[in-house]
Amino acid sequence: MKLNIITSVITFFYFTVNKIEVECLIKLFHTLVVEPSDRHAIIGLDRNMFRNILHVTFGMTDDMIMDRVFRAFDTDNDSCVSVTEWVEGLSIFLRGTLEEKMKYCFEVYDLNGDGYISREEMFHMLKNSLLKQPSEEDPDEGIKDLVEITLKKMDYDHDGKLSYTDFEKAVRDENLLLEAFGPCLPDIKVLNHFCMKPGEKENTSAY
């Protein structure tokens, strides 16, 4: 499928990024993808390639979160991020509305995909994302306390787990809770650099 056709299709269904940005994302995708030797094979980014992009380009280091981000992008669950999934995922990742980012973050944090963020899931994510510092105290106990504090703040229906409704209400009340269980969106510096036009990047690199 030619670039202009792909661009038109994606832009028609997805309005977060404009046509020029879509073209740039498609071109970037094709520079990153290795053409398969089998012409019938799926063309896309596999888990390892995608995780490398998250690490090198967006500075992500948490293996659990990176795996969940891959699953959020891979909407058809074929273990490969296609060009359409790449553009649609990045449009939320880079330019999404609060509503889109809330749904995305909740999907990342819902580790088993059952529609809830459980105590156990919170514990595993917080344990992974918090800096490991030497201490005489049992670090697991501190994380368990943090989970209970988080539930007290975000679990509005008091059922011991977070539904999307709980998560949405908590984030709307306090936007900083959007990434409560670990960074799964690019920080502002990386975001600004990634979204720059090529000429702007050249200018900033000159200093």
Short mmCIF file of C-alpha atoms in Angstrom, two decimals:
data_model
loop_
_atom_site.label_atom_id
_atom_site.label_comp_id
_atom_site.label_asym_id
_atom_site.label_seq_id
_atom_site.Cartn_x
_atom_site.Cartn_y
_atom_site.Cartn_z
CA MET A 1 0.00 0.00 0.00
CA LYS A 2 1.46 3.38 -0.99
CA LEU A 3 2.38 5.99 1.63
CA ASN A 4 -0.34 8.47 0.64
CA ILE A 5 -3.05 5.76 0.80
CA ILE A 6 -1.91 4.55 4.24
CA THR A 7 -1.73 8.18 5.43
CA SER A 8 -5.24 8.94 4.20
CA VAL A 9 -6.71 5.84 5.85
CA ILE A 10 -5.04 6.45 9.21
CA THR A 11 -5.75 10.19 9.21
CA PHE A 12 -9.42 9.52 8.38
CA PHE A 13 -9.84 7.22 11.38
CA TYR A 14 -7.46 8.97 13.76
CA PHE A 15 -7.41 12.75 14.23
CA THR A 16 -4.94 13.23 17.12
CA VAL A 17 -2.02 13.80 14.75
CA ASN A 18 -2.17 15.64 11.44
CA LYS A 19 -1.40 14.30 7.97
CA ILE A 20 2.25 15.47 7.90
CA GLU A 21 2.90 13.89 11.31
CA VAL A 22 1.27 10.65 10.17
CA GLU A 23 3.57 10.57 7.12
CA CYS A 24 6.61 11.13 9.36
CA LEU A 25 5.54 8.33 11.72
CA ILE A 26 5.00 5.94 8.79
CA LYS A 27 8.44 6.77 7.33
CA LEU A 28 10.01 6.28 10.78
CA PHE A 29 8.25 2.92 11.09
CA HIS A 30 9.72 1.72 7.79
CA THR A 31 13.23 2.81 8.78
CA LEU A 32 12.92 0.75 11.99
CA VAL A 33 11.34 -2.38 10.56
CA VAL A 34 13.53 -5.12 9.12
CA GLU A 35 11.97 -6.52 5.96
CA PRO A 36 11.20 -10.23 6.52
CA SER A 37 12.84 -12.77 4.21
CA ASP A 38 9.45 -14.47 3.77
CA ARG A 39 7.29 -12.16 1.63
CA HIS A 40 4.17 -13.62 3.29
CA ALA A 41 5.39 -12.77 6.79
CA ILE A 42 3.84 -9.93 8.78
CA ILE A 43 5.73 -6.64 8.46
CA GLY A 44 6.00 -4.96 11.82
CA LEU A 45 7.89 -4.42 15.07
CA ASP A 46 8.26 -7.49 17.26
CA ARG A 47 8.42 -7.30 21.06
CA ASN A 48 12.21 -6.95 21.28
CA MET A 49 12.43 -4.25 18.59
CA PHE A 50 9.58 -2.32 20.19
CA ARG A 51 11.05 -2.57 23.70
CA ASN A 52 14.36 -1.29 22.35
CA ILE A 53 12.58 1.77 20.92
CA LEU A 54 10.86 2.41 24.26
CA HIS A 55 14.20 2.16 26.06
CA VAL A 56 16.46 4.08 23.66
CA THR A 57 14.01 6.75 22.44
CA PHE A 58 11.71 7.23 25.43
CA GLY A 59 14.02 6.25 28.29
CA MET A 60 11.84 3.46 29.68
CA THR A 61 13.60 0.88 31.85
CA ASP A 62 10.85 -1.12 33.60
CA ASP A 63 10.54 -4.48 31.83
CA MET A 64 7.02 -5.12 33.11
CA ILE A 65 5.74 -1.72 31.97
CA MET A 66 7.46 -1.97 28.57
CA ASP A 67 5.84 -5.36 27.99
CA ARG A 68 2.42 -3.91 28.84
CA VAL A 69 2.99 -0.89 26.55
CA PHE A 70 3.76 -3.34 23.73
CA ARG A 71 0.49 -5.16 24.43
CA ALA A 72 -1.42 -1.85 24.46
CA PHE A 73 -0.02 -0.99 21.01
CA ASP A 74 -0.54 -4.52 19.65
CA THR A 75 -4.33 -4.26 19.51
CA ASP A 76 -4.85 -7.38 17.37
CA ASN A 77 -2.63 -9.53 19.64
CA ASP A 78 -0.50 -10.95 16.83
CA SER A 79 2.77 -10.25 18.73
CA CYS A 80 3.73 -7.60 16.18
CA VAL A 81 3.06 -3.85 15.98
CA SER A 82 1.85 -3.00 12.47
CA VAL A 83 2.19 0.42 10.83
CA THR A 84 -1.43 1.27 11.70
CA GLU A 85 -0.98 0.17 15.33
CA TRP A 86 2.29 2.16 15.44
CA VAL A 87 0.65 5.41 14.30
CA GLU A 88 -2.53 4.98 16.35
CA GLY A 89 -0.53 4.03 19.46
CA LEU A 90 1.96 6.88 19.11
CA SER A 91 -0.82 9.41 18.50
CA ILE A 92 -2.12 8.64 22.00
CA PHE A 93 1.37 8.17 23.46
CA LEU A 94 2.56 11.56 22.15
CA ARG A 95 -0.52 13.74 21.63
CA GLY A 96 -3.45 11.97 23.27
CA THR A 97 -6.23 13.70 25.17
CA LEU A 98 -6.51 13.09 28.93
CA GLU A 99 -9.37 10.66 28.24
CA GLU A 100 -7.24 8.67 25.74
CA LYS A 101 -4.25 8.63 28.07
CA MET A 102 -6.35 7.46 31.01
CA LYS A 103 -7.67 4.50 29.00
CA TYR A 104 -4.17 3.72 27.76
CA CYS A 105 -2.55 3.89 31.23
CA PHE A 106 -5.31 1.80 32.78
CA GLU A 107 -4.82 -0.87 30.10
CA VAL A 108 -1.06 -0.89 30.78
CA TYR A 109 -1.59 -1.22 34.54
CA ASP A 110 -4.28 -3.92 34.28
CA LEU A 111 -1.67 -6.65 34.04
CA ASN A 112 -4.00 -9.63 33.58
CA GLY A 113 -6.59 -7.79 31.48
CA ASP A 114 -9.54 -8.52 33.79
CA GLY A 115 -10.73 -4.90 33.90
CA TYR A 116 -9.31 -4.13 37.36
CA ILE A 117 -6.01 -3.12 38.93
CA SER A 118 -5.71 -5.46 41.90
CA ARG A 119 -3.67 -5.13 45.10
CA GLU A 120 -1.24 -7.74 43.76
CA GLU A 121 -0.79 -5.87 40.46
CA MET A 122 -0.19 -2.58 42.29
CA PHE A 123 2.39 -4.30 44.51
CA HIS A 124 4.33 -5.78 41.58
CA MET A 125 4.32 -2.53 39.59
CA LEU A 126 5.31 -0.32 42.53
CA LYS A 127 8.02 -2.77 43.56
CA ASN A 128 9.45 -2.62 40.03
CA SER A 129 9.19 1.14 39.58
CA LEU A 130 10.47 2.36 42.96
CA LEU A 131 14.20 2.88 43.39
CA LYS A 132 15.76 0.04 45.35
CA GLN A 133 17.62 1.55 48.28
CA PRO A 134 19.48 -0.32 51.02
CA SER A 135 17.48 -0.37 54.21
CA GLU A 136 17.24 -2.43 57.37
CA GLU A 137 13.47 -2.50 57.01
CA ASP A 138 11.67 -5.04 54.82
CA PRO A 139 11.04 -3.13 51.54
CA ASP A 140 8.01 -5.30 50.77
CA GLU A 141 6.25 -4.03 53.88
CA GLY A 142 6.80 -0.42 52.78
CA ILE A 143 5.36 -1.21 49.35
CA LYS A 144 2.34 -2.94 50.93
CA ASP A 145 1.75 0.21 53.00
CA LEU A 146 1.99 2.32 49.82
CA VAL A 147 -0.57 0.07 48.10
CA GLU A 148 -3.00 0.58 51.00
CA ILE A 149 -2.47 4.36 50.89
CA THR A 150 -3.08 4.31 47.13
CA LEU A 151 -6.27 2.27 47.51
CA LYS A 152 -7.51 4.62 50.21
CA LYS A 153 -7.06 7.53 47.80
CA MET A 154 -8.27 5.94 44.56
CA ASP A 155 -10.66 3.10 45.45
CA TYR A 156 -13.92 5.07 45.54
CA ASP A 157 -16.26 2.07 45.81
CA HIS A 158 -14.09 0.40 48.51
CA ASP A 159 -13.97 -3.05 46.90
CA GLY A 160 -10.20 -3.49 47.34
CA LYS A 161 -9.31 -2.99 43.66
CA LEU A 162 -9.42 -0.23 41.06
CA SER A 163 -11.97 -0.26 38.26
CA TYR A 164 -11.59 2.12 35.32
CA THR A 165 -14.27 4.30 36.94
CA ASP A 166 -12.16 4.56 40.13
CA PHE A 167 -9.01 5.30 38.13
CA GLU A 168 -10.70 7.92 35.93
CA LYS A 169 -12.24 9.77 38.89
CA ALA A 170 -8.94 9.79 40.80
CA VAL A 171 -6.96 11.08 37.80
CA ARG A 172 -9.53 13.78 37.00
CA ASP A 173 -9.31 14.92 40.64
CA GLU A 174 -5.50 14.81 40.57
CA ASN A 175 -3.77 14.50 37.17
CA LEU A 176 -0.46 13.36 38.72
CA LEU A 177 -2.11 10.01 39.48
CA LEU A 178 -2.23 9.22 35.73
CA GLU A 179 1.09 7.36 36.05
CA ALA A 180 0.62 6.26 39.66
CA PHE A 181 2.03 2.76 39.11
CA GLY A 182 5.03 3.51 36.93
CA PRO A 183 6.05 5.70 33.95
CA CYS A 184 4.32 4.51 30.78
CA LEU A 185 4.25 7.84 28.91
CA PRO A 186 7.23 9.91 27.68
CA ASP A 187 8.36 12.77 29.91
CA ILE A 188 7.96 16.31 28.59
CA LYS A 189 11.59 16.75 27.42
CA VAL A 190 11.57 13.51 25.41
CA LEU A 191 8.11 14.32 24.10
CA ASN A 192 9.11 17.79 22.88
CA HIS A 193 12.26 16.45 21.19
CA PHE A 194 10.43 13.57 19.49
CA CYS A 195 7.70 15.88 18.18
CA MET A 196 10.15 18.45 16.75
CA LYS A 197 10.39 18.89 13.01
CA PRO A 198 13.72 17.71 11.50
CA GLY A 199 14.98 21.29 11.04
CA GLU A 200 14.24 22.17 14.64
CA LYS A 201 16.20 19.10 15.86
CA GLU A 202 19.20 20.17 13.79
CA ASN A 203 19.06 23.65 15.32
CA THR A 204 18.94 22.37 18.90
CA SER A 205 21.77 19.91 18.31
CA ALA A 206 24.02 22.77 17.22
CA TYR A 207 24.15 24.22 20.74
#
